[in-house]
CSV table of C-alpha atoms in Angstrom, one decimal:
chain,number,residue,atom,x,y,z
Y,37,MET,CA,-87.8,94.2,-134.7
Y,38,THR,CA,-87.5,97.6,-133.3
Y,39,ASN,CA,-88.7,98.9,-130.0
Y,40,ASN,CA,-88.4,102.8,-128.9
Y,41,ARG,CA,-87.4,101.9,-125.3
Y,42,ASN,CA,-84.0,101.7,-124.0
Y,43,ALA,CA,-82.3,99.9,-121.0
Y,44,ILE,CA,-79.3,100.3,-119.1
Y,45,ILE,CA,-77.4,97.1,-117.7
Y,46,ILE,CA,-75.2,97.6,-114.6
Y,47,GLY,CA,-72.7,95.3,-114.5
Y,48,GLY,CA,-71.0,93.0,-117.1
Y,49,GLY,CA,-71.0,89.6,-115.6
Y,50,ILE,CA,-72.7,86.6,-117.8
Y,51,GLY,CA,-76.2,87.6,-116.5
Y,52,GLY,CA,-75.6,91.4,-117.6
Y,53,LEU,CA,-74.1,90.3,-120.8
Y,54,VAL,CA,-77.1,87.7,-121.7
Y,55,ALA,CA,-79.7,90.3,-120.8
Y,56,SER,CA,-78.2,92.9,-122.9
Y,57,ILE,CA,-78.0,90.5,-125.9
Y,58,THR,CA,-81.8,89.4,-125.2
Y,59,LEU,CA,-82.9,92.9,-125.2
Y,60,ARG,CA,-81.1,94.1,-128.2
Y,61,GLN,CA,-82.3,91.1,-130.2
Y,62,ARG,CA,-85.8,92.3,-129.5
Y,63,GLY,CA,-85.1,95.8,-130.6
Y,64,LEU,CA,-84.3,98.1,-127.6
Y,65,ASP,CA,-81.2,100.4,-127.3
Y,66,VAL,CA,-79.0,98.9,-124.7
Y,67,ARG,CA,-76.0,100.4,-123.0
Y,68,LEU,CA,-73.9,98.2,-120.5
Y,69,TYR,CA,-71.6,99.6,-117.7
Y,70,GLU,CA,-68.9,97.4,-116.1
Y,71,LYS,CA,-66.9,98.7,-113.2
Y,72,ASN,CA,-63.7,96.5,-114.1
Y,73,ASN,CA,-61.5,96.4,-117.1
Y,74,GLU,CA,-62.7,92.9,-118.1
Y,75,PHE,CA,-66.1,91.9,-118.6
Y,76,GLY,CA,-67.6,88.5,-117.4
Y,77,GLY,CA,-67.8,88.9,-113.5
Y,78,LYS,CA,-66.6,85.8,-111.8
Y,79,MET,CA,-66.2,84.3,-115.1
Y,80,SER,CA,-62.8,86.1,-115.8
Y,81,ARG,CA,-59.5,84.7,-115.7
Y,82,PHE,CA,-56.1,84.9,-114.1
Y,83,LYS,CA,-52.9,84.5,-116.2
Y,84,LYS,CA,-49.4,84.8,-114.8
Y,85,ASP,CA,-46.0,83.3,-115.1
Y,86,GLY,CA,-47.2,80.6,-117.6
Y,87,PHE,CA,-50.3,79.4,-115.6
Y,88,HIS,CA,-53.8,80.1,-116.8
Y,89,PHE,CA,-56.8,79.9,-114.3
Y,90,ASP,CA,-60.7,80.3,-114.8
Y,91,MET,CA,-61.9,82.5,-111.9
Y,92,GLY,CA,-65.4,81.1,-112.2
Y,93,SER,CA,-66.9,77.7,-112.9
Y,94,SER,CA,-64.9,75.7,-115.6
Y,95,ILE,CA,-68.0,73.6,-116.2
Y,96,LEU,CA,-71.1,74.3,-118.2
Y,97,THR,CA,-74.3,72.3,-118.0
Y,98,THR,CA,-77.2,72.3,-120.5
Y,99,PRO,CA,-75.4,74.2,-123.3
Y,100,ASN,CA,-78.4,74.3,-125.3
Y,101,ILE,CA,-79.6,77.2,-123.5
Y,102,ILE,CA,-76.5,79.2,-124.3
Y,103,ARG,CA,-76.6,77.9,-127.9
Y,104,GLU,CA,-80.1,79.0,-128.5
Y,105,LEU,CA,-79.1,82.6,-127.5
Y,106,PHE,CA,-76.7,82.6,-130.4
Y,107,GLU,CA,-79.3,81.2,-132.8
Y,108,LYS,CA,-81.6,84.0,-131.9
Y,109,SER,CA,-79.2,86.4,-133.8
Y,110,LYS,CA,-78.9,83.8,-136.6
Y,111,LEU,CA,-75.3,83.0,-135.3
Y,112,ASN,CA,-73.5,79.7,-134.9
Y,113,ILE,CA,-72.2,79.0,-131.2
Y,114,ASN,CA,-69.6,77.1,-132.8
Y,115,ASP,CA,-68.0,80.2,-134.4
Y,116,TYR,CA,-67.7,81.8,-131.1
Y,117,ILE,CA,-66.7,79.1,-128.5
Y,118,ASP,CA,-65.5,75.3,-128.8
Y,119,LEU,CA,-67.6,73.1,-126.5
Y,120,VAL,CA,-66.0,69.9,-125.2
Y,121,ARG,CA,-67.9,67.1,-123.6
Y,122,LEU,CA,-66.3,65.4,-120.5
Y,123,ASN,CA,-66.2,61.7,-120.1
Y,124,HIS,CA,-65.2,62.1,-116.5
Y,125,GLN,CA,-67.5,64.3,-114.4
Y,126,THR,CA,-66.6,64.6,-110.6
Y,127,LYS,CA,-64.1,62.5,-108.5
Y,128,ALA,CA,-64.5,62.7,-104.9
Y,129,PHE,CA,-61.8,61.8,-102.3
Y,130,PHE,CA,-62.8,60.6,-98.9
Y,131,THR,CA,-61.0,60.8,-95.7
Y,132,ASP,CA,-60.7,57.0,-95.5
Y,133,GLY,CA,-58.6,57.1,-98.5
Y,134,THR,CA,-61.2,55.6,-101.1
Y,135,THR,CA,-62.1,57.6,-104.2
Y,136,LEU,CA,-65.5,57.7,-106.3
Y,137,ALA,CA,-65.9,59.0,-109.6
Y,138,LEU,CA,-69.0,60.0,-111.6
Y,139,TYR,CA,-68.7,59.4,-115.5
Y,140,ASP,CA,-70.9,60.5,-118.6
Y,141,GLN,CA,-71.9,56.8,-119.0
Y,142,VAL,CA,-73.4,54.7,-116.1
Y,143,ALA,CA,-71.5,51.7,-117.2
Y,144,ASP,CA,-68.3,53.5,-116.3
Y,145,LEU,CA,-69.7,54.0,-113.0
Y,146,ARG,CA,-69.4,50.6,-112.1
Y,147,LYS,CA,-66.4,49.6,-114.2
Y,148,CYS,CA,-64.1,52.2,-112.9
Y,149,ASN,CA,-65.0,52.4,-109.1
Y,150,ASP,CA,-64.3,49.5,-106.7
Y,151,VAL,CA,-66.5,50.8,-104.2
Y,152,ILE,CA,-69.7,50.6,-106.3
Y,153,SER,CA,-71.6,47.2,-106.8
Y,154,GLU,CA,-74.5,46.2,-109.1
Y,155,ASP,CA,-76.8,46.9,-106.5
Y,156,ASP,CA,-75.5,50.4,-106.2
Y,157,ILE,CA,-76.0,50.8,-109.9
Y,158,ARG,CA,-79.6,49.8,-110.0
Y,159,ASP,CA,-79.8,52.2,-106.9
Y,160,TYR,CA,-78.5,55.1,-108.9
Y,161,GLU,CA,-80.6,54.2,-112.0
Y,162,ASP,CA,-83.7,54.4,-109.9
Y,163,TYR,CA,-82.5,57.8,-108.6
Y,164,LEU,CA,-82.1,59.0,-112.0
Y,165,GLY,CA,-85.4,57.6,-113.1
Y,166,GLU,CA,-87.0,59.8,-110.0
Y,167,SER,CA,-84.9,62.9,-111.0
Y,168,LYS,CA,-86.1,62.5,-114.5
Y,169,ARG,CA,-89.8,62.4,-113.5
Y,170,MET,CA,-89.0,65.4,-111.4
Y,171,PHE,CA,-87.5,67.2,-114.6
Y,172,GLU,CA,-90.8,66.0,-116.6
Y,173,GLN,CA,-93.1,67.1,-114.2
Y,174,SER,CA,-91.6,70.3,-112.7
Y,175,TYR,CA,-88.6,71.7,-114.7
Y,176,GLN,CA,-90.7,74.0,-116.8
Y,177,ASN,CA,-92.9,75.3,-114.2
Y,178,TYR,CA,-90.1,75.8,-111.7
Y,179,PHE,CA,-87.0,76.9,-113.5
Y,180,GLU,CA,-88.3,78.0,-116.8
Y,181,SER,CA,-91.4,80.0,-115.8
Y,182,ASN,CA,-91.0,83.5,-114.4
Y,183,SER,CA,-92.3,82.6,-110.9
Y,184,ASP,CA,-90.0,84.2,-108.4
Y,185,ASP,CA,-91.6,82.8,-105.1
Y,186,PHE,CA,-93.5,79.7,-103.9
Y,187,LYS,CA,-96.8,81.7,-103.6
Y,188,GLU,CA,-96.5,83.0,-107.2
Y,189,TYR,CA,-95.4,79.3,-108.4
Y,190,ARG,CA,-98.6,77.6,-106.8
Y,191,LYS,CA,-100.7,80.4,-108.4
Y,192,LYS,CA,-99.5,79.9,-111.8
Y,193,ASN,CA,-99.7,76.0,-111.2
Y,194,PRO,CA,-103.1,75.6,-109.2
Y,195,LEU,CA,-103.2,72.0,-110.2
Y,196,LEU,CA,-99.8,71.1,-108.7
Y,197,SER,CA,-99.8,67.1,-108.2
Y,198,MET,CA,-98.6,66.1,-104.7
Y,199,PHE,CA,-95.5,64.8,-106.4
Y,200,ARG,CA,-94.7,68.4,-107.4
Y,201,GLN,CA,-95.5,69.8,-104.0
Y,202,ARG,CA,-93.4,67.1,-102.2
Y,203,SER,CA,-90.1,68.2,-104.3
Y,204,ASN,CA,-90.4,71.7,-102.5
Y,205,PHE,CA,-91.1,70.4,-99.1
Y,206,ILE,CA,-88.2,67.5,-98.5
Y,207,SER,CA,-84.6,67.9,-99.2
Y,208,LEU,CA,-82.5,67.2,-102.1
Y,209,GLN,CA,-80.3,65.1,-99.8
Y,210,SER,CA,-83.5,63.2,-98.4
Y,211,SER,CA,-84.5,62.2,-101.9
Y,212,ILE,CA,-81.2,61.0,-102.8
Y,213,ASN,CA,-81.0,58.9,-99.6
Y,214,LYS,CA,-84.6,57.2,-100.4
Y,215,PHE,CA,-82.8,55.6,-103.5
Y,216,VAL,CA,-79.2,55.4,-103.1
Y,217,ARG,CA,-78.0,53.3,-100.1
Y,218,ASN,CA,-74.1,53.7,-100.8
Y,219,PRO,CA,-73.2,56.5,-98.2
Y,220,LYS,CA,-70.1,57.4,-100.4
Y,221,LEU,CA,-72.5,57.9,-103.7
Y,222,ARG,CA,-75.0,59.7,-101.7
Y,223,GLU,CA,-72.5,62.2,-100.5
Y,224,LEU,CA,-71.1,62.8,-104.0
Y,225,LEU,CA,-74.4,63.3,-105.3
Y,226,GLY,CA,-75.3,65.9,-102.6
Y,227,ALA,CA,-72.0,67.6,-103.0
Y,228,MET,CA,-73.4,69.6,-106.2
Y,229,MET,CA,-75.3,71.9,-103.8
Y,230,TYR,CA,-72.2,72.7,-101.5
Y,231,GLU,CA,-70.1,73.6,-104.9
Y,232,ASN,CA,-73.0,76.1,-105.7
Y,233,GLY,CA,-73.0,77.5,-102.0
Y,234,SER,CA,-76.1,75.8,-100.8
Y,235,SER,CA,-77.0,73.0,-98.5
Y,236,ALA,CA,-77.9,69.5,-99.5
Y,237,TYR,CA,-80.1,69.2,-96.6
Y,238,HIS,CA,-82.2,72.2,-97.1
Y,239,THR,CA,-82.2,72.6,-100.6
Y,240,PRO,CA,-85.7,71.5,-102.1
Y,241,ALA,CA,-85.4,68.0,-103.7
Y,242,ILE,CA,-86.3,69.6,-107.3
Y,243,TYR,CA,-82.9,70.4,-107.5
Y,244,ASN,CA,-82.3,66.8,-108.1
Y,245,VAL,CA,-82.9,67.6,-111.9
Y,246,MET,CA,-79.5,69.2,-111.9
Y,247,ASN,CA,-77.9,65.7,-111.6
Y,248,TYR,CA,-80.4,64.3,-114.0
Y,249,LEU,CA,-79.3,67.1,-116.5
Y,250,HIS,CA,-75.6,66.3,-115.8
Y,251,HIS,CA,-76.2,62.7,-116.6
Y,252,GLN,CA,-78.7,63.3,-119.7
Y,253,HIS,CA,-76.9,66.2,-121.3
Y,254,GLY,CA,-73.3,65.9,-119.7
Y,255,LEU,CA,-70.9,68.2,-118.5
Y,256,TRP,CA,-69.0,70.5,-120.9
Y,257,TYR,CA,-65.8,72.3,-120.8
Y,258,ILE,CA,-65.1,75.4,-123.0
Y,259,ARG,CA,-61.9,74.9,-124.8
Y,260,GLY,CA,-59.4,77.6,-123.8
Y,261,GLY,CA,-61.1,78.2,-120.5
Y,262,ALA,CA,-64.5,79.4,-119.5
Y,263,HIS,CA,-63.6,82.9,-119.9
Y,264,ASN,CA,-63.8,82.2,-123.7
Y,265,LEU,CA,-67.7,82.1,-123.1
Y,266,THR,CA,-67.3,85.7,-121.8
Y,267,GLU,CA,-65.4,86.6,-124.9
Y,268,GLY,CA,-67.9,85.0,-127.0
Y,269,LEU,CA,-71.0,86.9,-125.4
Y,270,VAL,CA,-69.0,90.2,-125.6
Y,271,GLN,CA,-68.4,89.6,-129.3
Y,272,LEU,CA,-72.2,88.7,-129.7
Y,273,ALA,CA,-73.3,91.7,-128.0
Y,274,ALA,CA,-71.0,94.1,-129.9
Y,275,ASP,CA,-72.0,92.3,-133.1
Y,276,ILE,CA,-75.7,93.2,-132.6
Y,277,GLY,CA,-75.0,96.7,-131.5
Y,278,VAL,CA,-75.1,96.7,-127.5
Y,279,SER,CA,-73.0,99.8,-126.2
Y,280,LEU,CA,-70.3,98.0,-124.1
Y,281,ASN,CA,-68.6,100.3,-121.5
Y,282,ASN,CA,-65.8,99.0,-119.2
Y,283,ASN,CA,-64.0,100.7,-116.5
Y,284,THR,CA,-67.1,102.6,-115.8
Y,285,GLU,CA,-68.5,102.4,-112.4
Y,286,VAL,CA,-72.1,103.2,-111.1
Y,287,THR,CA,-71.5,105.5,-108.2
Y,288,ALA,CA,-75.0,106.8,-107.3
Y,289,ILE,CA,-78.7,106.2,-108.2
Y,290,GLU,CA,-81.2,108.8,-108.2
Y,291,GLN,CA,-85.0,107.8,-107.5
Y,292,ARG,CA,-88.3,109.2,-107.0
Y,293,ASP,CA,-91.7,107.7,-106.2
Y,294,ASN,CA,-90.1,104.0,-106.3
Y,295,VAL,CA,-88.9,104.8,-109.9
Y,296,ILE,CA,-85.1,104.9,-111.0
Y,297,LEU,CA,-84.7,108.3,-112.6
Y,298,SER,CA,-80.8,108.1,-113.5
Y,299,ILE,CA,-77.5,106.8,-112.6
Y,300,GLU,CA,-74.3,108.6,-112.1
Y,301,LEU,CA,-71.0,107.0,-113.5
Y,302,SER,CA,-67.7,107.1,-112.2
Y,303,THR,CA,-66.9,109.5,-115.2
Y,304,GLY,CA,-69.4,112.1,-113.7
Y,305,GLU,CA,-71.9,111.3,-116.3
Y,306,HIS,CA,-75.5,111.1,-115.4
Y,307,VAL,CA,-77.5,108.5,-117.9
Y,308,GLN,CA,-81.2,107.6,-118.0
Y,309,ALA,CA,-83.0,104.7,-119.5
Y,310,ASP,CA,-86.5,103.5,-119.4
Y,311,TYR,CA,-85.4,100.2,-117.7
Y,312,TYR,CA,-82.4,99.3,-115.5
Y,313,VAL,CA,-80.9,95.8,-115.1
Y,314,SER,CA,-78.6,95.0,-112.1
Y,315,ASN,CA,-76.1,92.4,-112.4
Y,316,MET,CA,-74.8,93.4,-109.0
Y,317,SER,CA,-76.6,92.0,-106.0
Y,318,PRO,CA,-80.0,93.5,-104.9
Y,319,VAL,CA,-78.3,94.6,-101.6
Y,320,THR,CA,-75.4,96.0,-103.2
Y,321,PHE,CA,-77.7,98.0,-105.7
Y,322,GLU,CA,-80.2,99.0,-103.0
Y,323,GLN,CA,-77.2,100.3,-100.7
Y,324,LEU,CA,-76.2,102.7,-103.5
Y,325,ILE,CA,-79.7,104.3,-103.0
Y,326,ASP,CA,-80.3,104.1,-99.3
Y,327,GLU,CA,-77.7,102.3,-97.2
Y,328,GLN,CA,-79.8,102.5,-94.2
Y,329,ASN,CA,-83.1,101.1,-95.5
Y,330,GLU,CA,-84.4,98.1,-93.3
Y,331,LYS,CA,-85.8,96.3,-96.2
Y,332,ILE,CA,-82.3,95.4,-97.0
Y,333,ASP,CA,-81.7,93.3,-94.0
Y,334,ASN,CA,-84.8,91.2,-94.8
Y,335,TYR,CA,-83.3,89.6,-97.7
Y,336,PRO,CA,-82.6,85.7,-97.6
Y,337,SER,CA,-79.3,84.4,-96.6
Y,338,VAL,CA,-76.4,84.7,-98.9
Y,339,THR,CA,-74.1,81.9,-99.9
Y,340,PRO,CA,-70.7,81.2,-98.4
Y,341,SER,CA,-67.7,83.1,-99.8
Y,342,SER,CA,-64.4,81.1,-100.7
Y,343,PHE,CA,-60.7,81.0,-100.0
Y,344,ILE,CA,-59.3,80.4,-103.3
Y,345,MET,CA,-55.6,79.2,-104.1
Y,346,LEU,CA,-54.4,79.4,-107.6
Y,347,LEU,CA,-51.6,76.8,-107.6
Y,348,GLY,CA,-48.9,76.1,-110.3
Y,349,VAL,CA,-47.1,72.7,-109.1
Y,350,SER,CA,-44.1,71.0,-110.5
Y,351,LYS,CA,-45.7,67.7,-110.5
Y,352,ILE,CA,-48.2,65.8,-112.6
Y,353,TYR,CA,-50.8,64.3,-110.4
Y,354,GLU,CA,-52.1,61.3,-112.2
Y,355,ASN,CA,-54.6,60.3,-109.5
Y,356,ILE,CA,-56.9,63.5,-110.0
Y,357,ASN,CA,-59.5,64.1,-112.9
Y,358,PHE,CA,-60.5,67.4,-114.2
Y,359,HIS,CA,-62.9,68.4,-111.4
Y,360,ASN,CA,-62.4,67.0,-107.9
Y,361,VAL,CA,-64.0,67.2,-104.5
Y,362,PHE,CA,-62.5,66.8,-101.2
Y,363,LEU,CA,-64.9,65.7,-98.7
Y,364,PRO,CA,-65.3,66.3,-94.9
Y,365,LYS,CA,-65.6,62.9,-92.9
Y,366,ASP,CA,-68.8,64.0,-91.5
Y,367,MET,CA,-70.9,65.8,-94.0
Y,368,ILE,CA,-74.0,66.2,-91.5
Y,369,GLN,CA,-71.9,68.1,-89.0
Y,370,TYR,CA,-70.2,70.2,-91.8
Y,371,ASP,CA,-73.8,71.2,-93.0
Y,372,LYS,CA,-74.8,72.0,-89.6
Y,373,ALA,CA,-71.9,74.1,-89.0
Y,374,PHE,CA,-71.7,76.1,-92.1
Y,375,PHE,CA,-75.5,76.6,-92.8
Y,376,THR,CA,-77.3,76.5,-89.3
Y,377,ASP,CA,-74.6,77.7,-86.9
Y,378,LYS,CA,-72.8,80.0,-89.6
Y,379,LYS,CA,-69.5,79.0,-88.4
Y,380,LEU,CA,-66.3,77.7,-90.2
Y,381,PRO,CA,-66.4,73.9,-89.9
Y,382,SER,CA,-63.8,71.9,-88.2
Y,383,ASP,CA,-63.3,69.7,-91.2
Y,384,LEU,CA,-63.4,71.6,-94.6
Y,385,PHE,CA,-64.7,70.7,-98.2
Y,386,SER,CA,-62.5,71.9,-100.9
Y,387,ILE,CA,-63.0,71.7,-105.0
Y,388,VAL,CA,-59.9,71.3,-107.0
Y,389,VAL,CA,-60.0,72.0,-110.7
Y,390,ASN,CA,-57.1,71.2,-113.1
Y,391,THR,CA,-57.8,72.5,-116.7
Y,392,SER,CA,-54.3,71.8,-117.7
Y,393,GLN,CA,-55.6,68.2,-118.3
Y,394,LEU,CA,-57.5,69.4,-121.3
Y,395,ASP,CA,-55.7,72.7,-122.1
Y,396,LYS,CA,-52.0,72.1,-121.9
Y,397,ASN,CA,-51.2,75.6,-122.6
Y,398,HIS,CA,-52.7,76.3,-119.1
Y,399,ALA,CA,-49.5,75.2,-117.4
Y,400,LEU,CA,-45.7,75.2,-118.1
Y,401,SER,CA,-44.5,71.8,-119.7
Y,402,GLY,CA,-44.3,69.2,-116.9
Y,403,THR,CA,-46.5,71.2,-114.6
Y,404,GLN,CA,-50.2,71.4,-113.7
Y,405,ASN,CA,-52.5,74.4,-112.8
Y,406,LEU,CA,-54.7,73.5,-109.6
Y,407,LYS,CA,-57.5,75.9,-108.5
Y,408,VAL,CA,-58.3,74.9,-105.1
Y,409,VAL,CA,-61.6,76.5,-103.8
Y,410,THR,CA,-62.8,76.1,-100.3
Y,411,PRO,CA,-66.1,77.6,-99.1
Y,412,ILE,CA,-66.0,79.6,-95.8
Y,413,PRO,CA,-68.4,81.7,-94.3
Y,414,ASN,CA,-69.1,85.1,-96.0
Y,415,LEU,CA,-68.1,88.6,-94.4
Y,416,ASN,CA,-71.7,88.8,-93.0
Y,417,ASP,CA,-71.3,86.1,-90.8
Y,418,MET,CA,-67.4,86.1,-90.0
Y,419,GLU,CA,-64.6,88.6,-90.2
Y,420,TYR,CA,-61.0,87.5,-91.0
Y,421,THR,CA,-57.5,88.4,-90.1
Y,422,LYS,CA,-54.3,87.8,-92.4
Y,423,GLU,CA,-53.4,85.2,-89.9
Y,424,ASP,CA,-56.5,83.5,-90.3
Y,425,PHE,CA,-55.8,83.0,-93.8
Y,426,VAL,CA,-52.4,81.7,-93.3
Y,427,TYR,CA,-53.9,79.1,-91.0
Y,428,LEU,CA,-56.4,78.3,-93.5
Y,429,ARG,CA,-54.1,77.7,-96.1
Y,430,HIS,CA,-52.1,75.4,-93.9
Y,431,ARG,CA,-55.1,73.4,-92.9
Y,432,ILE,CA,-56.6,73.1,-96.5
Y,433,LEU,CA,-53.1,72.0,-98.0
Y,434,SER,CA,-52.6,69.5,-95.1
Y,435,LYS,CA,-55.9,67.6,-95.7
Y,436,ILE,CA,-55.7,67.2,-99.6
Y,437,GLU,CA,-52.1,66.2,-99.2
Y,438,GLN,CA,-53.4,63.4,-96.9
Y,439,MET,CA,-56.3,62.6,-99.0
Y,440,GLY,CA,-54.2,62.0,-102.2
Y,441,LEU,CA,-52.1,64.9,-103.4
Y,442,GLU,CA,-48.8,63.9,-101.6
Y,443,ASP,CA,-46.3,66.5,-101.0
Y,444,LEU,CA,-48.3,69.3,-102.7
Y,445,ARG,CA,-46.5,72.2,-100.7
Y,446,ALA,CA,-43.2,70.9,-101.8
Y,447,HIS,CA,-44.0,71.1,-105.5
Y,448,ILE,CA,-45.9,74.7,-105.5
Y,449,ILE,CA,-43.9,77.2,-107.8
Y,450,PHE,CA,-46.8,79.6,-108.3
Y,451,GLU,CA,-49.3,80.6,-105.8
Y,452,GLN,CA,-52.1,83.4,-105.7
Y,453,THR,CA,-54.7,83.6,-103.3
Y,454,ILE,CA,-57.9,85.3,-103.1
Y,455,THR,CA,-59.8,86.0,-100.2
Y,456,PRO,CA,-63.6,87.1,-99.6
Y,457,TYR,CA,-62.4,90.5,-99.3
Y,458,ASP,CA,-61.1,90.6,-102.8
Y,459,ILE,CA,-64.2,88.9,-104.2
Y,460,GLN,CA,-66.3,91.7,-102.3
Y,461,LYS,CA,-64.3,94.4,-103.6
Y,462,LYS,CA,-63.9,93.2,-107.3
Y,463,TYR,CA,-67.6,91.9,-107.9
Y,464,HIS,CA,-69.7,94.1,-105.7
Y,465,SER,CA,-70.4,90.8,-103.9
Y,466,ASN,CA,-72.6,90.9,-100.7
Y,467,GLY,CA,-70.4,89.6,-97.9
Y,468,GLY,CA,-68.0,88.5,-100.8
Y,469,ALA,CA,-70.6,85.5,-101.3
Y,470,MET,CA,-69.6,83.4,-104.4
Y,471,ASN,CA,-73.1,82.3,-105.6
Y,472,GLY,CA,-75.6,84.9,-104.5
Y,473,VAL,CA,-78.3,83.6,-102.4
Y,474,THR,CA,-78.7,80.2,-100.9
Y,475,THR,CA,-81.5,77.8,-102.4
Y,476,ASP,CA,-82.9,77.0,-98.9
Y,477,MET,CA,-86.4,75.7,-97.9
Y,478,ARG,CA,-86.3,77.7,-94.8
Y,479,TYR,CA,-86.2,81.0,-97.0
Y,480,ASN,CA,-89.1,81.0,-99.5
Y,481,LYS,CA,-89.0,77.2,-100.4
Y,482,GLY,CA,-85.7,77.4,-102.1
Y,483,PHE,CA,-86.5,80.4,-104.3
Y,484,LYS,CA,-84.1,83.4,-104.5
Y,485,TYR,CA,-84.5,87.2,-105.0
Y,486,PRO,CA,-87.6,88.1,-107.6
Y,487,LYS,CA,-86.1,89.0,-110.8
Y,488,GLN,CA,-88.4,92.3,-110.8
Y,489,SER,CA,-87.6,94.8,-107.9
Y,490,THR,CA,-90.4,94.8,-105.2
Y,491,ARG,CA,-89.4,98.4,-104.6
Y,492,PHE,CA,-88.5,100.0,-107.9
Y,493,SER,CA,-91.1,99.4,-111.0
Y,494,ASN,CA,-88.2,99.8,-113.7
Y,495,VAL,CA,-85.6,97.8,-112.0
Y,496,TYR,CA,-84.8,94.1,-112.8
Y,497,TYR,CA,-82.0,91.7,-111.5
Y,498,VAL,CA,-80.0,89.2,-112.8
Y,499,GLY,CA,-77.0,86.8,-112.0
Y,500,SER,CA,-76.5,84.4,-109.1
Y,501,SER,CA,-78.8,86.2,-106.7
Y,502,VAL,CA,-82.0,85.6,-108.4
Y,503,HIS,CA,-84.2,82.5,-109.4
Y,504,PRO,CA,-83.3,80.2,-111.0
Y,505,SER,CA,-79.4,80.2,-110.6
Y,506,ALA,CA,-78.2,77.0,-109.4
Y,507,THR,CA,-75.7,76.6,-112.4
Y,508,LEU,CA,-74.0,79.0,-115.0
Y,509,SER,CA,-76.6,77.8,-117.4
Y,510,MET,CA,-79.3,78.9,-114.9
Y,511,VAL,CA,-77.9,82.4,-114.8
Y,512,VAL,CA,-78.2,82.4,-118.4
Y,513,LEU,CA,-81.7,81.3,-118.2
Y,514,ASN,CA,-82.7,83.9,-115.7
Y,515,ALA,CA,-81.1,86.8,-117.9
Y,516,GLN,CA,-83.2,85.8,-120.6
Y,517,GLN,CA,-86.4,85.5,-118.5
Y,518,VAL,CA,-85.6,89.2,-117.5
Y,519,GLY,CA,-85.3,90.2,-121.1
Y,520,SER,CA,-88.5,88.7,-121.6
Y,521,MET,CA,-90.3,90.3,-118.9
Y,522,ILE,CA,-88.9,93.8,-120.0
Y,523,ILE,CA,-90.1,93.2,-123.6
Y,524,ASP,CA,-93.6,92.3,-122.3
Y,525,GLU,CA,-93.6,95.4,-120.2
Y,526,SER,CA,-92.4,97.6,-123.1
Y,527,THR,CA,-95.0,96.5,-125.4
Y,528,LYS,CA,-98.1,96.9,-123.4
């Protein structure tokens, strides 16, 4: 299929790569410009001194979404990446010394956790049943449609049942608590949203479908590291004829009458296209046009940033899984401090990922690689000094030592830290946000930015700032949706 229109993709993160592939598959001429040397955005990798770390998520959900992208080019995803289904999903560490782990099979939840009873299993199965009903009744309309706000969602679905409406007006945590009585299991199920930069107490209940999808379709790891997905997408894009340009930053944008006319590149070249797809945040994109435009300040709240420690340790911690969370003592107080007061909580939430459990070459022999990710307020809400980060490091390592990783600091043989300032600079991320915009009922019923610009008729957005984007697979989905929207527009 051919199409005489053309598109420019600004940013080579996962969203930008998928949008470029989708448009090229439908016949458009596509050029992609990435400011960094490597493609993939936050799905890049860091390698040094024998240690290898995924910079973004190491977990993939609903791989069928990505598999279908390759199939549309009559290619087999297995020729590009190797997917491994995880038996252990997430393990939670609590301040009272107990732990709780989710597994691929419900039977293992009871068998492998002392804090889980038969009643808890029945509660969990009831919760999964409710989440399945949400999936069957709302997933297609809420996630797979091109609806970008609640008003449009209702307009496209005038016969919404009360069930569907309820899932947009009650919180994810309230829905969990209705079915699950075990307080630790409640917190672990709600923790998914904190990992994605949103509040379990303000995210709509519809997002419980994510926990259902984790159970039904599993959590997956990409052998070699998540960056291999980036490499697979880059190869696919090149194979089908996308023009890929790295080390090329967009420095200025020319517009007239709410239409983008051209962009200026760091090479000094001016390039034009019929359509522009931005993988940078909408705020950053529009600041390139008009830094003082007051509309920029009216966007929904962005997600927290993160303080990240990449650690190589000379000890094998047998008590951790591939993916672990270290929870605060009081999740309600943590949530209030973070998402209402916009302050650094007194007790922190940290994620610890150990990919060397599955890829032995990610660490030296007899060692482990530990990526420690701790959400902290973004740079729009708080500024930091070097001393602040030194103290943060002390707080985080002290806590996870006390909760299960004994003598961690004594065994650190490699360390690299990444701050919100690094994230903002490298990824053009608004305030150093890790996950774009929050899915918050207080802001447009949990919807994020619209995929098509409300200011410029030929501009579209992809990535973690637009709907839907709770997971990596959702970012792939929204980029495919943008591709379809442009195709529909170009064939009118």
